[in-house]
Short mmCIF file of C-alpha atoms in Angstrom, two decimals:
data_model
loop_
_atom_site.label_atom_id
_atom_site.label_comp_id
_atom_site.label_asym_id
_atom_site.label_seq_id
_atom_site.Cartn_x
_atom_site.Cartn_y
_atom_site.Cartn_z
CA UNK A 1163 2.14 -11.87 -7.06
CA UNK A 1164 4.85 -15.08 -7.32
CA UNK A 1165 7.25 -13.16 -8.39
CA UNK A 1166 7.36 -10.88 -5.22
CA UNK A 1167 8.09 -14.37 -3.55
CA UNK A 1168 10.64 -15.39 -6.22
CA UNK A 1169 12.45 -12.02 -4.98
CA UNK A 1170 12.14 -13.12 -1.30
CA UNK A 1171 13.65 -16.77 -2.44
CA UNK A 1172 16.20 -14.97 -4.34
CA UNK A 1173 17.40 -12.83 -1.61
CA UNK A 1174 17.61 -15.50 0.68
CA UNK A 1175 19.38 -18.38 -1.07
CA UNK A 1176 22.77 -17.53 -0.24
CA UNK A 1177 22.40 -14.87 2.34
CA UNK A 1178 24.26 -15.76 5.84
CA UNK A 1179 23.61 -13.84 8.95
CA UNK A 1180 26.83 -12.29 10.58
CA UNK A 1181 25.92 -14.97 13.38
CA UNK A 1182 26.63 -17.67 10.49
CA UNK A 1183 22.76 -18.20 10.30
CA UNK A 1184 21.05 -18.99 6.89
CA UNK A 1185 17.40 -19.17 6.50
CA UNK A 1186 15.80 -22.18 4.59
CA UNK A 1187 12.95 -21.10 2.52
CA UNK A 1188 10.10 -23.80 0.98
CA UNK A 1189 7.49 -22.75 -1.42
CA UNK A 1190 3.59 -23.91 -0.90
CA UNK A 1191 1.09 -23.41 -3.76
CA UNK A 1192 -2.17 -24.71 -3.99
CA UNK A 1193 -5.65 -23.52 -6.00
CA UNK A 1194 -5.84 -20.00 -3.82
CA UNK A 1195 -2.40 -19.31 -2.43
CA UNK A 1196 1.17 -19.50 -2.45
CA UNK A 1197 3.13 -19.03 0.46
CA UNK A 1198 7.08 -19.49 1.54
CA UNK A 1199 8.20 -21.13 4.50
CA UNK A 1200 11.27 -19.55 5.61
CA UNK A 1201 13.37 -21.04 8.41
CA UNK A 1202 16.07 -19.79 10.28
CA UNK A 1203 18.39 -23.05 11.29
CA UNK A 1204 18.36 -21.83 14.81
CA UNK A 1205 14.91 -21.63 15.04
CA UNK A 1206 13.74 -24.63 13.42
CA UNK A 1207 10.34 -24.51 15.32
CA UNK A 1208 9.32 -21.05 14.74
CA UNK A 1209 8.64 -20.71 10.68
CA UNK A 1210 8.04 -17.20 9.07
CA UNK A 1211 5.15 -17.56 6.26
CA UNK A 1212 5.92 -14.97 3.24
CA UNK A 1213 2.87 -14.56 1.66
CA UNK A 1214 2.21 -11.70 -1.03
CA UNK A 1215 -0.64 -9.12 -2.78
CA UNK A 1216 -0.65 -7.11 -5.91
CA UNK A 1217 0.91 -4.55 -3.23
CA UNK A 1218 2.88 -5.92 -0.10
CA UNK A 1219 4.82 -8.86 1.63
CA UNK A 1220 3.42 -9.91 4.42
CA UNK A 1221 6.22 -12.36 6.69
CA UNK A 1222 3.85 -14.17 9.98
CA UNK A 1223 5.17 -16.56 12.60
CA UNK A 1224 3.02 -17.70 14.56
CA UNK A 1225 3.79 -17.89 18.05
CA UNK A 1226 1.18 -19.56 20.34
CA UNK A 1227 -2.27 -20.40 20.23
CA UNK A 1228 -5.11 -18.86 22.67
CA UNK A 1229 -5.42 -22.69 24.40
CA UNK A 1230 -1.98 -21.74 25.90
CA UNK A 1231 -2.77 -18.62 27.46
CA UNK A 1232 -2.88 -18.73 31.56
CA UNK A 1233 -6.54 -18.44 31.90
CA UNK A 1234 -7.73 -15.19 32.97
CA UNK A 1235 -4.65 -13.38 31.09
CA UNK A 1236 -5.71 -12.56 27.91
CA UNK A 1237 -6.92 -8.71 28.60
CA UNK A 1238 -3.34 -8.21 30.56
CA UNK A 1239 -1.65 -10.00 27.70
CA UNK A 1240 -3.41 -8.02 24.97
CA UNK A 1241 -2.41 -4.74 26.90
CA UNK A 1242 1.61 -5.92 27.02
CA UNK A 1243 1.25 -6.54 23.25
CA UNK A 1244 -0.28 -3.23 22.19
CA UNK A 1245 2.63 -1.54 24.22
CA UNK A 1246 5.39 -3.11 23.04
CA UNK A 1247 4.04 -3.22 19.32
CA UNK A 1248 5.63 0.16 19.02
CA UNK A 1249 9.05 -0.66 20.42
CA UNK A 1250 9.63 -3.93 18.74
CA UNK A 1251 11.90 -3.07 15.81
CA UNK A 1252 10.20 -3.66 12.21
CA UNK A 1253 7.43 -6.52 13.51
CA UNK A 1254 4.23 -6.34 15.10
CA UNK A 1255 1.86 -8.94 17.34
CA UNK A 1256 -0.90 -10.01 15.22
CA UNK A 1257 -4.04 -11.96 15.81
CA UNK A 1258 -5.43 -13.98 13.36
CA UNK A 1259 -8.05 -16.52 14.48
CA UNK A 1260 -6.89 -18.41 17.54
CA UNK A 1261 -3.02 -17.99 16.60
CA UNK A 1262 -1.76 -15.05 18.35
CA UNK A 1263 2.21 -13.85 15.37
CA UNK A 1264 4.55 -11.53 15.29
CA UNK A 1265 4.84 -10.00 11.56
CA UNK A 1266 6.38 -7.64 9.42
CA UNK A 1267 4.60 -6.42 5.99
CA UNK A 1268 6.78 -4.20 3.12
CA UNK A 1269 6.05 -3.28 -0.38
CA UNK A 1270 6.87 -5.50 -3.18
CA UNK A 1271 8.40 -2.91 -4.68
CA UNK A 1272 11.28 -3.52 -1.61
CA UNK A 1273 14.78 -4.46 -3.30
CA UNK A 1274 16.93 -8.16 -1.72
CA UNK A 1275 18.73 -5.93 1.44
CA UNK A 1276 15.48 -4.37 2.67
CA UNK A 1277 14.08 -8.08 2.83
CA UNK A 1278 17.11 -9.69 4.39
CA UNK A 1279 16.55 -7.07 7.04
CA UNK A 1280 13.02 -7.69 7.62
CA UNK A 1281 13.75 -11.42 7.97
CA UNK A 1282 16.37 -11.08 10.48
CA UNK A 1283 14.80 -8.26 12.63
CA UNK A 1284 11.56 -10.53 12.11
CA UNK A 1285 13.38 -13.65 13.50
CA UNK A 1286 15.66 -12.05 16.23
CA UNK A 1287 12.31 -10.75 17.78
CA UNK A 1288 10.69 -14.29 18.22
CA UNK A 1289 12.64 -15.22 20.92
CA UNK A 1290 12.17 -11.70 22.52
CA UNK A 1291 8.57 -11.77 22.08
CA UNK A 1292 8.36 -15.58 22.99
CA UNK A 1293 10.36 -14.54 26.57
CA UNK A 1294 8.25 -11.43 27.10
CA UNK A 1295 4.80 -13.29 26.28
CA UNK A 1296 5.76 -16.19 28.21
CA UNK A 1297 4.92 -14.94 31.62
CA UNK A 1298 1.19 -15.22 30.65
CA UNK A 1299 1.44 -18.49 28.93
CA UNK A 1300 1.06 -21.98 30.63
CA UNK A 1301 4.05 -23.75 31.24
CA UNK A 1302 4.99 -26.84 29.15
CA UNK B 1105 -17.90 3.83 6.82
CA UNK B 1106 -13.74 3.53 7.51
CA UNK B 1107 -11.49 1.49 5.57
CA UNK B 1108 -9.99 -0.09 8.66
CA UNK B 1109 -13.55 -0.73 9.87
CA UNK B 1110 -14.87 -2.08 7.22
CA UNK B 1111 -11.50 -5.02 6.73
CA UNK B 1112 -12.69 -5.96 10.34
CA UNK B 1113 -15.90 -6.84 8.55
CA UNK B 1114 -14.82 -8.61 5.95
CA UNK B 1115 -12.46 -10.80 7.45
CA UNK B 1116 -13.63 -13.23 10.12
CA UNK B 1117 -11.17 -15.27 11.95
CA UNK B 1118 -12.02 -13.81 15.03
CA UNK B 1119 -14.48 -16.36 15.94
CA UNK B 1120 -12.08 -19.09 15.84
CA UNK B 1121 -14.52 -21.34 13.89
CA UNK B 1122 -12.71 -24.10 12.49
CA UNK B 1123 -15.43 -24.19 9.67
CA UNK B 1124 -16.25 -20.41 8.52
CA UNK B 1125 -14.32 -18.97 5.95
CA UNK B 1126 -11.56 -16.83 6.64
CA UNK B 1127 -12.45 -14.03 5.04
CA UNK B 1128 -16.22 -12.80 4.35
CA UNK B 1129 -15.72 -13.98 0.27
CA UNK B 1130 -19.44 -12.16 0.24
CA UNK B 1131 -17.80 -8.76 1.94
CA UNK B 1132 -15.18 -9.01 -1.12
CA UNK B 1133 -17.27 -9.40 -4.13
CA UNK B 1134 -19.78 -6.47 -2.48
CA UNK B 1135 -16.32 -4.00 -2.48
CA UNK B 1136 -15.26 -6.01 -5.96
CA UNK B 1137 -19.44 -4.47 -7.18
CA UNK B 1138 -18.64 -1.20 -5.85
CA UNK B 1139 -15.18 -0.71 -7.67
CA UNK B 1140 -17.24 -1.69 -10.64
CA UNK B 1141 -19.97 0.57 -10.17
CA UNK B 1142 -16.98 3.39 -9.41
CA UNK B 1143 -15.65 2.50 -12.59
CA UNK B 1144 -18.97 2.48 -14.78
CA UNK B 1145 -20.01 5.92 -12.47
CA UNK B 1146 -16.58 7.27 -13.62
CA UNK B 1147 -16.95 6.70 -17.34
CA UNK B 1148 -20.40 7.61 -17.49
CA UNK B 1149 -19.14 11.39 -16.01
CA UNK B 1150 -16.27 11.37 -18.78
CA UNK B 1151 -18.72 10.95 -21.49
CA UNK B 1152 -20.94 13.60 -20.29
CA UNK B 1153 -18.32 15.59 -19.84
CA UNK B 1154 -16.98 15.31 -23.15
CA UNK B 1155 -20.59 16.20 -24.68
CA UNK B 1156 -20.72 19.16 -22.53
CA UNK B 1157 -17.38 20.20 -23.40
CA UNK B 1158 -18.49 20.07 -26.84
CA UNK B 1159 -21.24 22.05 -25.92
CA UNK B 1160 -19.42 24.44 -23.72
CA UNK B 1161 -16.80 24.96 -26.58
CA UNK B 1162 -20.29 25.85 -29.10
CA UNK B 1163 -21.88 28.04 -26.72
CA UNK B 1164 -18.46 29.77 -25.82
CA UNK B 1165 -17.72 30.95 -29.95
CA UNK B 1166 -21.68 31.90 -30.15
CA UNK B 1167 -21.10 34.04 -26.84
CA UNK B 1168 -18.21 35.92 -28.38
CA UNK B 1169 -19.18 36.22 -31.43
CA UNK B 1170 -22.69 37.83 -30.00
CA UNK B 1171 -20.22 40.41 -27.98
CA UNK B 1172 -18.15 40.99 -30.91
CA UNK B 1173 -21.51 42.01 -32.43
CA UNK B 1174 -22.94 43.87 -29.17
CA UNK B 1175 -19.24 45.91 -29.40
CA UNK B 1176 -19.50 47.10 -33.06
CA UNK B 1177 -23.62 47.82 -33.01
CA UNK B 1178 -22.42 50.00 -30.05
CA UNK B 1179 -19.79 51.66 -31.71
CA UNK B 1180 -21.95 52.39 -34.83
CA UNK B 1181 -25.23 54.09 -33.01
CA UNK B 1182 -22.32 56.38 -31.19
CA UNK B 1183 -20.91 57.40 -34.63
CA UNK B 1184 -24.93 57.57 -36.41
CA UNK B 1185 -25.78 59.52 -33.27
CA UNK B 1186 -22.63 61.88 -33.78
CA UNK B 1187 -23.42 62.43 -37.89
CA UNK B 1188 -27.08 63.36 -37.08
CA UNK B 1189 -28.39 60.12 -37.93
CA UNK B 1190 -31.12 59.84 -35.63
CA UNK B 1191 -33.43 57.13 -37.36
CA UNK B 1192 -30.42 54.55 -38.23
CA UNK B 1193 -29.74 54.96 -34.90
CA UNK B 1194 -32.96 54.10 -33.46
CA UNK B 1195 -32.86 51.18 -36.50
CA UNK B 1196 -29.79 50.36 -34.88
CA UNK B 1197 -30.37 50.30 -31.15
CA UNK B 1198 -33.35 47.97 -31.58
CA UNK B 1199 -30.73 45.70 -33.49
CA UNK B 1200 -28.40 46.05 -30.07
CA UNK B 1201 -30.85 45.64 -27.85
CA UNK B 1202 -32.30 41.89 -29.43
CA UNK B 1203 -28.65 41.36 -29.74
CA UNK B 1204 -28.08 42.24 -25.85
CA UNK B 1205 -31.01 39.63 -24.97
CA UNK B 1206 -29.60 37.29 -26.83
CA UNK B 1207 -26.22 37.32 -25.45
CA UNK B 1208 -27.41 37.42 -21.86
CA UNK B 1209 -29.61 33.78 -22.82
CA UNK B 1210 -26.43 32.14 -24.25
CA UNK B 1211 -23.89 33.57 -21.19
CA UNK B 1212 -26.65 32.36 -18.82
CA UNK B 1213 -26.12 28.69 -20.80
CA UNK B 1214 -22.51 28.93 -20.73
CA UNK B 1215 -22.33 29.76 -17.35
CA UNK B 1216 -24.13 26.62 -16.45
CA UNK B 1217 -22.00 24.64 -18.90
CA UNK B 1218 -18.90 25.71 -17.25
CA UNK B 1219 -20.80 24.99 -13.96
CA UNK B 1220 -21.55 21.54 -15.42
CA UNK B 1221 -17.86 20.93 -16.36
CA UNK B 1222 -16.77 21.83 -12.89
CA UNK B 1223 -18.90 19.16 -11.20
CA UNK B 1224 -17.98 16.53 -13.43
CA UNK B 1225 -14.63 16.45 -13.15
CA UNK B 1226 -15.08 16.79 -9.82
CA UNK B 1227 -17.17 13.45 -9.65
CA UNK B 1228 -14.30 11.63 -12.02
CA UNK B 1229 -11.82 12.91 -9.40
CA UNK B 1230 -13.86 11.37 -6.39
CA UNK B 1231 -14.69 8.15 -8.00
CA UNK B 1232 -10.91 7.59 -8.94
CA UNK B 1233 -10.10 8.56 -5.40
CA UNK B 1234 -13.05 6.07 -4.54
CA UNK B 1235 -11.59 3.62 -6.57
CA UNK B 1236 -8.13 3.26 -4.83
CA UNK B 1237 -9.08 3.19 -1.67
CA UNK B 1238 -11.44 0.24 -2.71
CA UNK B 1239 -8.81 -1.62 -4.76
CA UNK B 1240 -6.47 -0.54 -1.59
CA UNK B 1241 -9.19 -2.21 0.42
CA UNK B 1242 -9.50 -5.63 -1.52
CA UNK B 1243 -6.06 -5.73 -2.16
CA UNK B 1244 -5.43 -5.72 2.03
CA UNK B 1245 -8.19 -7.58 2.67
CA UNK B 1246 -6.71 -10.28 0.31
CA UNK B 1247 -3.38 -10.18 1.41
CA UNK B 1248 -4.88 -10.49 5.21
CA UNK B 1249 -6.47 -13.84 3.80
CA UNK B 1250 -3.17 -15.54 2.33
CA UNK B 1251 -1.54 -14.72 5.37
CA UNK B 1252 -4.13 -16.75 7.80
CA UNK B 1253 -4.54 -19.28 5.19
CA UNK B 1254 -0.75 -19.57 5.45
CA UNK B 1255 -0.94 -19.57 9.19
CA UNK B 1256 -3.76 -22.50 9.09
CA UNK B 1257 -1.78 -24.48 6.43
CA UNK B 1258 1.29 -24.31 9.27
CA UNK B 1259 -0.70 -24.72 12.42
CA UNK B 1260 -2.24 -28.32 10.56
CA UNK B 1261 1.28 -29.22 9.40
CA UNK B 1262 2.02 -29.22 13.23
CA UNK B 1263 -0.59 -30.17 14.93
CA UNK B 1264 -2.46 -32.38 12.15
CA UNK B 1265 -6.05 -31.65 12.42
CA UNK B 1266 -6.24 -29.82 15.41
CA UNK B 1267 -5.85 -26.18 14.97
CA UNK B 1268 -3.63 -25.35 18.17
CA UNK B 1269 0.13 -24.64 17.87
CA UNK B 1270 2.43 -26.82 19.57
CA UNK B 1271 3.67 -25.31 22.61
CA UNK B 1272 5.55 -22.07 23.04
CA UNK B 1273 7.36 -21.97 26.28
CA UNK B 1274 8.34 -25.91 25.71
CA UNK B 1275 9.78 -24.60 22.23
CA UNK B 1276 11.34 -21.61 23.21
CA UNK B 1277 13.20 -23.78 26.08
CA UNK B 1278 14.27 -26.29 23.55
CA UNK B 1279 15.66 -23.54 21.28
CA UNK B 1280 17.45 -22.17 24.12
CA UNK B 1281 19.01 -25.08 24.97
CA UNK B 1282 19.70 -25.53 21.69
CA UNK B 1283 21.14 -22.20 21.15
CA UNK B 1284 23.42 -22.38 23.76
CA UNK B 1285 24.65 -25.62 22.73
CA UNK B 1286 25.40 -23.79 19.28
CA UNK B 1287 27.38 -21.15 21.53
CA UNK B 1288 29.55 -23.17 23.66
CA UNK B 1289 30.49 -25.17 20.63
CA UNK B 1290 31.84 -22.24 18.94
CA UNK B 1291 33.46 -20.94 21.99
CA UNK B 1292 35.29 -24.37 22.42
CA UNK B 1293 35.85 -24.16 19.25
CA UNK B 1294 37.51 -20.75 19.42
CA UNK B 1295 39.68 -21.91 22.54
CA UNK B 1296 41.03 -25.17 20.39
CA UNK B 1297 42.39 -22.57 17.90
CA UNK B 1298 43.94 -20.71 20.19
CA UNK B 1299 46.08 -23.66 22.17
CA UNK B 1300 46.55 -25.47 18.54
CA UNK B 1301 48.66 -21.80 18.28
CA UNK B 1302 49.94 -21.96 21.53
CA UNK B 1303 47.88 -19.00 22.61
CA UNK B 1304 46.73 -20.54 25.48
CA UNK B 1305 49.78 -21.69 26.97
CA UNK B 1306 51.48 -18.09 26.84
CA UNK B 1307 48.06 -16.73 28.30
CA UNK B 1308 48.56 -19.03 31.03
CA UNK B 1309 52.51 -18.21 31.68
CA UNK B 1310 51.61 -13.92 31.39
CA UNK B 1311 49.43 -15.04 34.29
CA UNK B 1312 51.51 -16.46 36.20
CA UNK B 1313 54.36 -13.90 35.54
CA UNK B 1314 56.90 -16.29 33.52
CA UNK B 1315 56.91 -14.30 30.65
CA UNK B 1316 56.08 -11.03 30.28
CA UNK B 1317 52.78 -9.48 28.50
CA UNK B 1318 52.70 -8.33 25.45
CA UNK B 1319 54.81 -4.67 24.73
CA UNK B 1320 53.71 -1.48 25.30
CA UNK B 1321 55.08 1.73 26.04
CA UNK B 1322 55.64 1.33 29.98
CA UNK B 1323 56.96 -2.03 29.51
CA UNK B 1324 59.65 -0.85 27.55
CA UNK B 1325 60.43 2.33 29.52
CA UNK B 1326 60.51 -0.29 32.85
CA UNK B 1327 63.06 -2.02 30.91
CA UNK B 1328 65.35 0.82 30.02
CA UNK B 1329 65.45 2.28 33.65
CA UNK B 1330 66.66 -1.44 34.35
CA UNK B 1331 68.98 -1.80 32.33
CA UNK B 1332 70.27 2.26 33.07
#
């Protein structure tokens, strides 16, 4: 299982965006998981989580909670998501408890380009799915 | 039930308890049982189906060799029958016909043998299928669970105990700003190249028509009718 995330920290160490980006990537373990915290220097406040299973990568970042949501949007919200899940290159909107993600999942068996592109599409659509979400959010 | 239903099951995380486990550990050890039982269900049927293999393989050689038999007692009462030989014949016949019996008793075993053999390898082909799509099951399920544990480990990093996420629209305006910062830089860093080459001065004179713009095919052609 590590060394799926040893070949995510691998393809990342020295990989540079053609924007000049570079992703930062820190590795968590503790007693029933290990995860990667991979940041993008642009978008220091938005970390994708690479966790992995016998089978696949998962890469999460979580967006916003449900405390931020404009009461009385979640159903409309919910609806925008499940339409645009389709058209949002490589990612998805995810729910997992309260924290409403964007992720992207591929096969271990996925070789250092295929997960430099997953990472990039993953963090170019945060922004995009932060604007497009944030009509139902409460303003800071 | 369906594989998709039964991972909404078995993880939780939809109630937004801070206190229940993310995923049903109970739900995981009952699908961990049943790949078990698959697996124990699975070599059971290959044993069996090794001893009726065996079996099949027995009856099968007693089965031919009874026809071989059936074929030449035949052939003898035709040839007794043709030389006059009336009372071997009979002898004979009642030979064929106990043979007959006995060779319909053992194909009626082999047929069920090979009956048998068909079913179990059709049960060791369902409970591998059964298998995989359990192990498939767990291994989603578990890979479902690192990624919310992830999520949780994140969402107390920024928030310390509370579980909510710091806010997205102030973020997303601070990036912005932030990214745009990162832009103009680069673009005033792009137009200190190009007066450090004197780029922008000659853009500046083409403008106002001191000099002229750069070549090109009219430019030159204006020039010659000039000049002509």
């Amino acid at each position: 299982m590590n060394n799926s995330l040893d070949k995510v920290q691998a393809a990342l160490a020295d990989y540079i965006t053609e924007d000049g980006n570079r992703f930062s990537v820190t590795e968590t373990k503790n007693d029933t998981f290990t995860m990667l915290t991979i940041i993008r220097d642009d978008i220091e406040e938005f970390a994708i989580l690479a966790t992995a299973s016998d089978s696949q990568l998962l890469f999460n970042v979580a967006l916003f909670d449900k405390s931020q949501i404009i009461a009385g949007q979640s159903p409309a919200l919910h609806t925008m998501m499940l339409e645009l899940n389709m058209a949002m290159p490589l990612s998805s909107f995810a729910l997992t408890g309260a924290n409403y993600s964007i992720f992207g999942a591929m096969s271990t068996e996925s070789d250092a380009s295929q997960i430099q592109e997953e990472i990039l599409v993953l963090s170019e659509n945060i922004m995009d799915a932060l604007e497009v979400c944030q009509h139902f959010l409460i303003k800071a | 039930m369906g594989f998709l239903n039964n991972v909404f099951n078995t993880i939780k995380g939809y109630g937004n308890e801070a206190n229940d486990a993310f995923v049903d550990t109970q739900g995981i050890r009952i699908m961990e049982q049943e790949i078990r039982e698959a697996e124990a269900h699975q070599r059971k049927a290959n044993e069996s189906l090794t001893d009726v293999m065996a079996e099949q393989k027995g009856i099968a050689r007693k089965v031919n060799d009874l026809k071989a038999s059936v074929q030449e007692y035949a052939e003898a009462i035709g040839k007794l029958l043709d030389a006059g030989n009336e009372t071997l014949a009979m002898e004979t016949a009642e030979k064929l016909a106990e043979l007959e019996t006995n060779l319909d008793s053992n194909q009626a075993i082999l047929d069920s043998y090979n009956e048998q053999v068909k079913e179990l390898k059709a049960i060791i082909k369902d409970s591998a299928k059964q298998m995989a799509a359990l192990r498939r099951e767990v291994s989603i399920i578990k890979s479902t669970e690192a990624a919310q544990q992830a999520s949780a480990a994140t969402a107390a990093q920024f928030s310390g105990s509370n579980s909510s996420l710091r806010s997205a629209s102030a973020s997303m305006a601070r990036i912005k700003a932030k990214q745009q910062k990162r832009k103009d830089k680069m673009k005033s860093a792009r137009e200190l190249a190009k007066e450090a080459t004197g780029g922008d001065l000659n853009d500046k004179l083409a403008a106002a028509g001191v000099i002229g713009n750069q070549s090109s095919a009219s430019s030159i052609l204006d020039r010659y009718k000039k000049t002509n």
